[in-house]
mmCIF file of C-alpha atoms in Angstrom:
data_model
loop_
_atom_site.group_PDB
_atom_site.id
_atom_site.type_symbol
_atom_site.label_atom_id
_atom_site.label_comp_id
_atom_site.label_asym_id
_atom_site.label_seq_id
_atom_site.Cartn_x
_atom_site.Cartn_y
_atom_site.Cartn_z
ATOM 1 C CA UNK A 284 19.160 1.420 -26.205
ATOM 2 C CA UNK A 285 16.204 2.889 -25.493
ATOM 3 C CA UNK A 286 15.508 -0.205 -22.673
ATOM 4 C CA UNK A 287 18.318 0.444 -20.955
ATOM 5 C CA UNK A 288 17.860 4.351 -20.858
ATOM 6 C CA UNK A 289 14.581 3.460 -18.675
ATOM 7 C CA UNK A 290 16.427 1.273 -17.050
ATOM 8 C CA UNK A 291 18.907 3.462 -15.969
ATOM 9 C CA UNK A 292 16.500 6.323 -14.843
ATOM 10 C CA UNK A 293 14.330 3.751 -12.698
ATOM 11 C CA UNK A 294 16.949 2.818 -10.991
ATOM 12 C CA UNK A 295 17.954 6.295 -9.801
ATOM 13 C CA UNK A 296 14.597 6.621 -8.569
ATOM 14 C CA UNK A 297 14.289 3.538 -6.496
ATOM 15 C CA UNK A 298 13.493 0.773 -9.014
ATOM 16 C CA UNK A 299 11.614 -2.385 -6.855
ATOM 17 C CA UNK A 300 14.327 -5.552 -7.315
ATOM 18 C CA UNK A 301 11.289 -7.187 -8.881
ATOM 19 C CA UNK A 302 10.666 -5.028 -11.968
ATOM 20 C CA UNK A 303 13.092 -6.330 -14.585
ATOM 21 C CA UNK A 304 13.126 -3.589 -17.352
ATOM 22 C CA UNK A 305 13.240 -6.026 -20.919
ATOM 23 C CA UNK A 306 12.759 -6.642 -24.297
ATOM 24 C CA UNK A 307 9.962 -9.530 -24.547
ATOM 25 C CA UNK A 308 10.039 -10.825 -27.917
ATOM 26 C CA UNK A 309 6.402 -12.733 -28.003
ATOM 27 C CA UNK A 310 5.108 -9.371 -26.378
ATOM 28 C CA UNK A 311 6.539 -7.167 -29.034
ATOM 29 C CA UNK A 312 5.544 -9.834 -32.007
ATOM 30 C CA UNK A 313 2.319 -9.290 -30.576
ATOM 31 C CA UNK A 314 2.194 -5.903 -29.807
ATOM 32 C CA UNK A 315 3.531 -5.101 -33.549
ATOM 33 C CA UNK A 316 0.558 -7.658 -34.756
ATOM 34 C CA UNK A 317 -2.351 -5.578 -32.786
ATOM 35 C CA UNK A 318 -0.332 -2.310 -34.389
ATOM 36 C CA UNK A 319 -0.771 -3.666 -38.216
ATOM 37 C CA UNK A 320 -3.860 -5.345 -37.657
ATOM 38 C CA UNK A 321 -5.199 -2.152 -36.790
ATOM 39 C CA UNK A 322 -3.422 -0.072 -39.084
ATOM 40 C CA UNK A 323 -4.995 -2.336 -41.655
ATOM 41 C CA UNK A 324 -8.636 -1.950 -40.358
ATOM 42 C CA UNK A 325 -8.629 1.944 -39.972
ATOM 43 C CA UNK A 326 -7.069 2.222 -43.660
ATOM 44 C CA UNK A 327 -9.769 -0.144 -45.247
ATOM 45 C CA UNK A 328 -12.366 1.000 -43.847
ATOM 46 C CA UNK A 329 -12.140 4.522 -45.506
ATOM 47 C CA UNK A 330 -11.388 2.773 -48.360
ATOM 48 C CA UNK A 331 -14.115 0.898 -48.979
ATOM 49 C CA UNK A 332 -16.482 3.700 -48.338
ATOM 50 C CA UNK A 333 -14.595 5.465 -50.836
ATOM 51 C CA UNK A 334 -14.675 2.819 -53.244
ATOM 52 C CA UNK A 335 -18.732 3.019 -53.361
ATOM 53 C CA UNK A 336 -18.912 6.423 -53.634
ATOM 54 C CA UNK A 337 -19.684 8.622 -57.102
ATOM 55 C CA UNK A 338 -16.469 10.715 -57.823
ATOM 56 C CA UNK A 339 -18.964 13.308 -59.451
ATOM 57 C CA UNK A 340 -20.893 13.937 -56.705
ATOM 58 C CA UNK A 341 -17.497 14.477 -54.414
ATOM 59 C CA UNK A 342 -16.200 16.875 -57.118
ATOM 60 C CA UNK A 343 -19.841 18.611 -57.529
ATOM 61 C CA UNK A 344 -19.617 18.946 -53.689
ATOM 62 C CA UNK A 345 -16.107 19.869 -53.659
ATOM 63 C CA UNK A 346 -17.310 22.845 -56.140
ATOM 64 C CA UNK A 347 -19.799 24.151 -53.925
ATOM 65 C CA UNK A 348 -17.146 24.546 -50.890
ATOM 66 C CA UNK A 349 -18.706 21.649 -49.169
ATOM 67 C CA UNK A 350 -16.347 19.503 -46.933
ATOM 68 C CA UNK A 351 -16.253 15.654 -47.308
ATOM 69 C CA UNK A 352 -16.748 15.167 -43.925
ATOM 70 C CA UNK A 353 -19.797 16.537 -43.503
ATOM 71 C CA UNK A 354 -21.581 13.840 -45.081
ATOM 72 C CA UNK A 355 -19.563 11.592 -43.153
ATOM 73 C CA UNK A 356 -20.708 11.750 -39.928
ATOM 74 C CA UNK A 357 -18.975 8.022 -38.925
ATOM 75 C CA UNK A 358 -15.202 10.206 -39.759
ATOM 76 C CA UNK A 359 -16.348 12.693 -37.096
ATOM 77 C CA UNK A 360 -17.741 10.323 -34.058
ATOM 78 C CA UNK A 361 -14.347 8.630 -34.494
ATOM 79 C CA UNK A 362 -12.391 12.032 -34.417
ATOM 80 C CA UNK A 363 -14.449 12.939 -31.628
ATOM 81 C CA UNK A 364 -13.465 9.865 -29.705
ATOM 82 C CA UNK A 365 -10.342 9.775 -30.518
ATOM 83 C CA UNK A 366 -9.910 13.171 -28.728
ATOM 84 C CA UNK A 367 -11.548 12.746 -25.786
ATOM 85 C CA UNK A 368 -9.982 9.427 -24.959
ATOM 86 C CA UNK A 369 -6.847 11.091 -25.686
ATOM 87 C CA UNK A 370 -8.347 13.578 -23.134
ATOM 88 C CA UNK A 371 -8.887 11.398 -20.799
ATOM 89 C CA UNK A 372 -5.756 9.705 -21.519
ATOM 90 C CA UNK A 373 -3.684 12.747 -20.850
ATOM 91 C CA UNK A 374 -5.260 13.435 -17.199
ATOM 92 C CA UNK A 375 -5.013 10.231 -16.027
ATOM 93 C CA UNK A 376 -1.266 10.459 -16.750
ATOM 94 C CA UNK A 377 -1.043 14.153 -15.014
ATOM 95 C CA UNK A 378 -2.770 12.658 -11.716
ATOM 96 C CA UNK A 379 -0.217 10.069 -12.071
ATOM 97 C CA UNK A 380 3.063 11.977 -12.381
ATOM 98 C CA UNK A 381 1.659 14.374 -9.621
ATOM 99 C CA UNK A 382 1.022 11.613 -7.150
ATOM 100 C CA UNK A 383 4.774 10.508 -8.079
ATOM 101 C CA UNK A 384 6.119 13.592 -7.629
ATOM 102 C CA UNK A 385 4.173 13.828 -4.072
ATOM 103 C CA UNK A 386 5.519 11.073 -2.798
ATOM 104 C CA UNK A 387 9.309 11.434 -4.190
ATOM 105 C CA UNK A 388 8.839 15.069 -2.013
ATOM 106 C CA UNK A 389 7.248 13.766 0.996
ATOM 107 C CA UNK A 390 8.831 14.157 4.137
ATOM 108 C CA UNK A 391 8.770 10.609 6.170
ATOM 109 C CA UNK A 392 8.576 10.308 10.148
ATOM 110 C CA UNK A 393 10.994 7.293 9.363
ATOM 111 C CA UNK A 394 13.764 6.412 7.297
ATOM 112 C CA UNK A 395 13.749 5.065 3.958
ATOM 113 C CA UNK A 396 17.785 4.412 2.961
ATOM 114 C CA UNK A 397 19.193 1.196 2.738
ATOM 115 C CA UNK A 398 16.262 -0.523 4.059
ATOM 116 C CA UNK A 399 15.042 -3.662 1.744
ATOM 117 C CA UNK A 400 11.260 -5.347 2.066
ATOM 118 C CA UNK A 401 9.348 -8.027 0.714
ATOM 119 C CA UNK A 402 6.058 -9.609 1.283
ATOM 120 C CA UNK A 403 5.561 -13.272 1.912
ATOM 121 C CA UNK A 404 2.604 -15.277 2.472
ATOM 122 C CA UNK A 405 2.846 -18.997 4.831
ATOM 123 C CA UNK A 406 -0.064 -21.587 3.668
ATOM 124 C CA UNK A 407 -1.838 -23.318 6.302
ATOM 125 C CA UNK A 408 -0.777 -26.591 4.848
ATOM 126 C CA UNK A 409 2.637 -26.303 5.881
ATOM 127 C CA UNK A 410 1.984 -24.533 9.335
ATOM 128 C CA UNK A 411 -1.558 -25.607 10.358
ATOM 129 C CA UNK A 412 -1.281 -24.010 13.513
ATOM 130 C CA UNK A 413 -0.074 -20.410 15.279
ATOM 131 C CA UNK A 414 2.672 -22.021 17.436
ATOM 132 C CA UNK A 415 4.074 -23.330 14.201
ATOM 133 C CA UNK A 416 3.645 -20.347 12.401
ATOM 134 C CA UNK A 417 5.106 -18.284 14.879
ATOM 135 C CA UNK A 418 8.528 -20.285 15.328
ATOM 136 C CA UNK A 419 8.609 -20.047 11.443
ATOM 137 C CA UNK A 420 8.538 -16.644 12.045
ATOM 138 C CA UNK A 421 10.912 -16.372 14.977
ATOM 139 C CA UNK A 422 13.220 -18.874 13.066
ATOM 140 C CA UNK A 423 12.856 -16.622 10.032
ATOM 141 C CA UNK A 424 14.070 -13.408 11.717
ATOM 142 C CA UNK A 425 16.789 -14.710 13.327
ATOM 143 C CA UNK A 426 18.215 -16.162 9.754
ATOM 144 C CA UNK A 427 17.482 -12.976 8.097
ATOM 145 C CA UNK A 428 19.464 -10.716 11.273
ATOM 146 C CA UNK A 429 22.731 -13.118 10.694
ATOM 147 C CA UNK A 430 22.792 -12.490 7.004
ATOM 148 C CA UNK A 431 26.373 -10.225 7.128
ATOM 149 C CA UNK A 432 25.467 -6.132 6.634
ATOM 150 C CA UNK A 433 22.479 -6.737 8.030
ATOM 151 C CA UNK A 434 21.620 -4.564 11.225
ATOM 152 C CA UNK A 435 17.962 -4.921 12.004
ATOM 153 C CA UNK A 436 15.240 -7.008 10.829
ATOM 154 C CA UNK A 437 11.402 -6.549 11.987
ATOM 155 C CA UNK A 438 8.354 -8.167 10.573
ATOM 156 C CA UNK A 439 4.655 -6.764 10.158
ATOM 157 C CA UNK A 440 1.763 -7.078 8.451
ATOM 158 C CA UNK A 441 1.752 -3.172 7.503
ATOM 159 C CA UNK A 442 4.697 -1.397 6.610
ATOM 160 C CA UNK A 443 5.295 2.506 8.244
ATOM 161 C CA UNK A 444 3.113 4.530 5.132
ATOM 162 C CA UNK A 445 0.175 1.845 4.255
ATOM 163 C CA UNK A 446 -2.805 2.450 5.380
ATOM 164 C CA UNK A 447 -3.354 0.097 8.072
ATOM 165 C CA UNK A 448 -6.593 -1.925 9.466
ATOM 166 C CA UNK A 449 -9.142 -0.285 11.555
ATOM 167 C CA UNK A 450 -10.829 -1.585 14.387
ATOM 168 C CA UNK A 451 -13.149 -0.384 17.226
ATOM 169 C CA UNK A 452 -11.720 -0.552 20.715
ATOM 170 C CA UNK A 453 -12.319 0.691 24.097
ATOM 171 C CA UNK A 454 -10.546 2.779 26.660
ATOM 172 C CA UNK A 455 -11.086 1.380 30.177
ATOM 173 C CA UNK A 456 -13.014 3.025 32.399
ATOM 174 C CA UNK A 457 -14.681 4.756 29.293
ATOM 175 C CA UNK A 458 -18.428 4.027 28.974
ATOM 176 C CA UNK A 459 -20.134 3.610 25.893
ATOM 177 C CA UNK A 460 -24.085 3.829 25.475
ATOM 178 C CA UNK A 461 -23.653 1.358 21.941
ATOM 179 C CA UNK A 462 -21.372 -0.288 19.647
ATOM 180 C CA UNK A 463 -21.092 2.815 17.638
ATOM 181 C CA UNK A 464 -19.699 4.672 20.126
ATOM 182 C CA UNK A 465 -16.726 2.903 20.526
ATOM 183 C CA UNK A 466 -14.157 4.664 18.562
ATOM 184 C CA UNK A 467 -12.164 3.083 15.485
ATOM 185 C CA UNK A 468 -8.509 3.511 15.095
ATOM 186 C CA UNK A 469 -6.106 1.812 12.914
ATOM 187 C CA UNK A 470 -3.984 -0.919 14.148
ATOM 188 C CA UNK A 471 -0.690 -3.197 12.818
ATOM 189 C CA UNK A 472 0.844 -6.413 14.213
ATOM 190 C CA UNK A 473 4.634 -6.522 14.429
ATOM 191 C CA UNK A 474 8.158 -8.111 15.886
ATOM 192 C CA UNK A 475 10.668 -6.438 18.503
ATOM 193 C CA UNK A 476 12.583 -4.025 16.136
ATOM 194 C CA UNK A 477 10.232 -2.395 14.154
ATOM 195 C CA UNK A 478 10.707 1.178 15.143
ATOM 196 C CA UNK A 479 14.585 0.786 14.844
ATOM 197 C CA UNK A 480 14.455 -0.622 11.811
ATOM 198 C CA UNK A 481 12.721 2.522 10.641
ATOM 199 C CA UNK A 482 15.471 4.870 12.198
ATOM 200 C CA UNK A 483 12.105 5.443 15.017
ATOM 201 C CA UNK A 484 12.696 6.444 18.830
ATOM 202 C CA UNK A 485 10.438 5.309 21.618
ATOM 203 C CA UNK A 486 9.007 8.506 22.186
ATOM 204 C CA UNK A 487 7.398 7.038 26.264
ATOM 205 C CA UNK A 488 8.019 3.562 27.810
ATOM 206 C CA UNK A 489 9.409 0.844 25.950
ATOM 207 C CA UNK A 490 9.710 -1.372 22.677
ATOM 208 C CA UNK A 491 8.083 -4.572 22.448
ATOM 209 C CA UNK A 492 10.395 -7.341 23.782
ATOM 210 C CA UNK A 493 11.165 -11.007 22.698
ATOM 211 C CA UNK A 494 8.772 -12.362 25.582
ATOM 212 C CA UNK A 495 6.350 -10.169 25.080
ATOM 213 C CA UNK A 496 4.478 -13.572 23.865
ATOM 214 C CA UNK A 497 1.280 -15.498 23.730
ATOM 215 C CA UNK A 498 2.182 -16.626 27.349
ATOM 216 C CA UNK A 499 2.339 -13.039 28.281
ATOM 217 C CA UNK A 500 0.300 -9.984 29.830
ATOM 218 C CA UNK A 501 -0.834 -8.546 26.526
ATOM 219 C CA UNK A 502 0.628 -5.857 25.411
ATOM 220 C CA UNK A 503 0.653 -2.424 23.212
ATOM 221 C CA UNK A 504 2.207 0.715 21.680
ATOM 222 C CA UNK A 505 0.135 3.407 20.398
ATOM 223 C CA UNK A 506 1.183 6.648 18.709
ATOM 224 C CA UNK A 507 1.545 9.734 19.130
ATOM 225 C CA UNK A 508 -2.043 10.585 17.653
ATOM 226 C CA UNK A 509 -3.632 8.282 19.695
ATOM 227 C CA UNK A 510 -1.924 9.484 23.121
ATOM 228 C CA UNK A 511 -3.306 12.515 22.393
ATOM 229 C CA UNK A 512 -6.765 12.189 20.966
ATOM 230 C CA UNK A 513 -7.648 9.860 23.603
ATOM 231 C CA UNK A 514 -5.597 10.792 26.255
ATOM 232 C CA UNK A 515 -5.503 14.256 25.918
ATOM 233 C CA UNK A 516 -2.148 15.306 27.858
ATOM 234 C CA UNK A 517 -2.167 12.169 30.470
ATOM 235 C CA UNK A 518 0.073 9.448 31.050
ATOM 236 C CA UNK A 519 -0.388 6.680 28.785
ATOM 237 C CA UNK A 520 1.465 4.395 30.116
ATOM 238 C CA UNK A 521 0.030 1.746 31.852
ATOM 239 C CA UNK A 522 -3.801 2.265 30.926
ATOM 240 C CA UNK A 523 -5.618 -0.779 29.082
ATOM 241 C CA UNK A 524 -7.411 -0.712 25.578
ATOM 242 C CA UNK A 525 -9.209 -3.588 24.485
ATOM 243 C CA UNK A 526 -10.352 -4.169 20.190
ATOM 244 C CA UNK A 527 -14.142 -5.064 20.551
ATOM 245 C CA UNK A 528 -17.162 -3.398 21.533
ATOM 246 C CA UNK A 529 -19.789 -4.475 24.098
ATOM 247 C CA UNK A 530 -20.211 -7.766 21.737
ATOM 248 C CA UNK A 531 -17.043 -8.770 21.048
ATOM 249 C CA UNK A 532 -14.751 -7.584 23.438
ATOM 250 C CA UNK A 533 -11.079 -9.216 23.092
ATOM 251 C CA UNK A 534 -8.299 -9.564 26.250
ATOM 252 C CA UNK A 535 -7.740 -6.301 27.686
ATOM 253 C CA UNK A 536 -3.965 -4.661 26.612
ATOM 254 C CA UNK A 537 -1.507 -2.820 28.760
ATOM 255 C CA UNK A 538 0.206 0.294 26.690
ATOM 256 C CA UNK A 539 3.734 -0.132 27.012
ATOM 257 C CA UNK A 540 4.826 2.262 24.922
ATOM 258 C CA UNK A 541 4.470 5.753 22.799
ATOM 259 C CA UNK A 542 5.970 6.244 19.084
ATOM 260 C CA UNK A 543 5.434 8.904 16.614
ATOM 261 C CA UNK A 544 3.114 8.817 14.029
ATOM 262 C CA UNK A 545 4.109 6.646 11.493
ATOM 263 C CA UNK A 546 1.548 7.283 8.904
ATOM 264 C CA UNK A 547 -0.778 4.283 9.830
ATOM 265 C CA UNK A 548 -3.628 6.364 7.939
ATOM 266 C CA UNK A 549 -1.544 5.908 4.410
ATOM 267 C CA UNK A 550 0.055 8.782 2.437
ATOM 268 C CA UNK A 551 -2.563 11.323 2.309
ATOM 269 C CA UNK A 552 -2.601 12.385 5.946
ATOM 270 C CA UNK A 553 -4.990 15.376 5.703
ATOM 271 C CA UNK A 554 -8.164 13.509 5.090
ATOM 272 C CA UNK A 555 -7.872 10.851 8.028
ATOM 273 C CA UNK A 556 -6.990 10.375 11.591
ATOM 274 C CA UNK A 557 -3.292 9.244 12.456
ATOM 275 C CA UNK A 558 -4.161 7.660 15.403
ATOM 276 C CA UNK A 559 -2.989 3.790 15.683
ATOM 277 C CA UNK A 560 -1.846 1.228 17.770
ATOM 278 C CA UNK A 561 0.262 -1.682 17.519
ATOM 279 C CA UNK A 562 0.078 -4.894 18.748
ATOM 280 C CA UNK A 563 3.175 -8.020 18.966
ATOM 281 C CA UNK A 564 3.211 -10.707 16.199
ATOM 282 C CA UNK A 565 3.983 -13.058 18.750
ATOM 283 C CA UNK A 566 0.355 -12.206 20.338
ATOM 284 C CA UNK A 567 -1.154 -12.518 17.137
ATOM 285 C CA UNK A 568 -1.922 -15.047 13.982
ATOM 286 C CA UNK A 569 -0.849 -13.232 10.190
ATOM 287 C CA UNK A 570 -0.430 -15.645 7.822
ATOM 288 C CA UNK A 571 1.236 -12.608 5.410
ATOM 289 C CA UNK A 572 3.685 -10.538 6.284
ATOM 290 C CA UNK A 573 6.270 -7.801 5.234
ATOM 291 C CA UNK A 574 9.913 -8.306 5.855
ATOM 292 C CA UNK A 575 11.994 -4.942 6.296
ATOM 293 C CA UNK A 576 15.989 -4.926 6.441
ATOM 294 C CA UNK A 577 18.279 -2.318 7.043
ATOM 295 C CA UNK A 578 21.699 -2.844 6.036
ATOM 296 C CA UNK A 579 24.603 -1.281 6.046
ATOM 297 C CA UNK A 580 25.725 1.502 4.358
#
């Protein structure tokens, strides 16, 4: 009963498909084991202490208003512990229904209804190299968008929320006097259909497209935070970045595109800087990814 009363709430709350809410017999026998075994251990152990200790001398000290804990000071290390694991204990569950409740009350740039994701992971064994990887890929979405209900499918190596990757880059026609002056900004590889699948508007430009490949110009979309920290009120659109400082400097990238932020600095957005760009899979190697699906209602 009790089972599927969890059960029940978890799923009102979003429950992953994964986490199967059951009994697990070995796991209890086990569980109920560890409980007796140390039932057995705390109750003998005051036992045999008592056993080698003169009843006269308790009563004597018993007469005198003495405690009989105070001349066992073993009883009160253990109380002690006891309370401040339970202490400790007792926070750690606090912080973790707060940061529960902060994120069931956050308000997302994106949408989060009736959209389904999974993470999967290629090894090199069966695709040794990027053109097979990516037509596993390509062969993989186009599967996944004939699947009836389904009404957009997008792949990525960070979904809209996670913290994403950061990497130092350059702004042409930007100098830098050393490597530590080029700036850092977070960054995230994904398919044509991302930003719809999210419920997201092209806020400038365009989406990436299906040919936006490894035979093409290279490409990118940046956000919103990024537009305007580096930027600062002018046209995007058009202008080249390149990931790499004066050492290891990558092909130069066209912006195609401007989105909202998307939380590419992870959940607690007052502590880091939203700016991000992203790049095509098809330009790219991941070997894992995240799947996202949005169905219909």
């Amino acid at each position: 009963f009790c089972v599927n009363l969890v059960d029940g709430i978890a799923s009102g709350v979003g429950k992953p498909h994964f986490m199967i809410l059951d009994v697990d017999l070995p796991i209890l026998g086990f569980v109920v084991g560890i409980a007796l075994l140390t039932a057995l251990v705390a109750g003998a152990a005051p036992a045999i202490q008592s056993s080698r200790t003169d009843a006269n001398t308790i009563l004597k000290d018993q007469s005198r208003g003495s405690s009989g804990f105070r001349s066992n000071k073993l009883s009160r290390i253990l109380v002690i512990s006891e309370i401040a694991m339970s202490c400790v204990l007792l926070v750690a569950a606090g912080l973790m229904t707060k940061s529960i409740i902060n994120i069931r009350s956050q308000e997302f740039a994106f949408a989060t209804e009736d959209i389904f994701t999974s993470r999967l992971t290629i090894f090199g064994n069966d695709f040794p190299t990027v053109e097979d990887r990516q037509a596993f890929y390509r062969d993989l979405q186009e599967k996944l968008f004939n699947i009836p209900q389904v009404q957009s499918v997008a792949l990525m190596d960070q979904l809209p929320g996670q913290r994403g990757r950061g990497t130092r880059f350059g702004v042409e026609g930007e100098s830098y006097l050393t490597d530590q002056d080029y700036p850092i900004a977070r960054f995230s590889a994904a398919t044509p259909g991302l930003f719809s699948t999210f419920g997201v508007g092209i806020s400038q430009g365009r989406d990436f497209a299906v040919n936006d490949n490894a035979d093409a110009p290279p490409v990118a979309i940046v956000n919103q935070g990024f537009a305007e920290k580096y930027f600062q009120g002018d046209n995007p659109i058009g202008r080249r970045i390149r990931r790499g400082t004066s050492e290891n400097q990558l092909e130069w990238r066209t912006i195609v595109g401007v989105v909202p932020d998307l939380m590419m600095e992870g959940f607690d957005s007052s502590t880091d800087d939203p700016a991000g760009f992203y790049l095509p899979l098809a330009q790219t190697d991941r070997v894992a990814l995240t799947m996202a699906i949005q169905v219909a209602d």
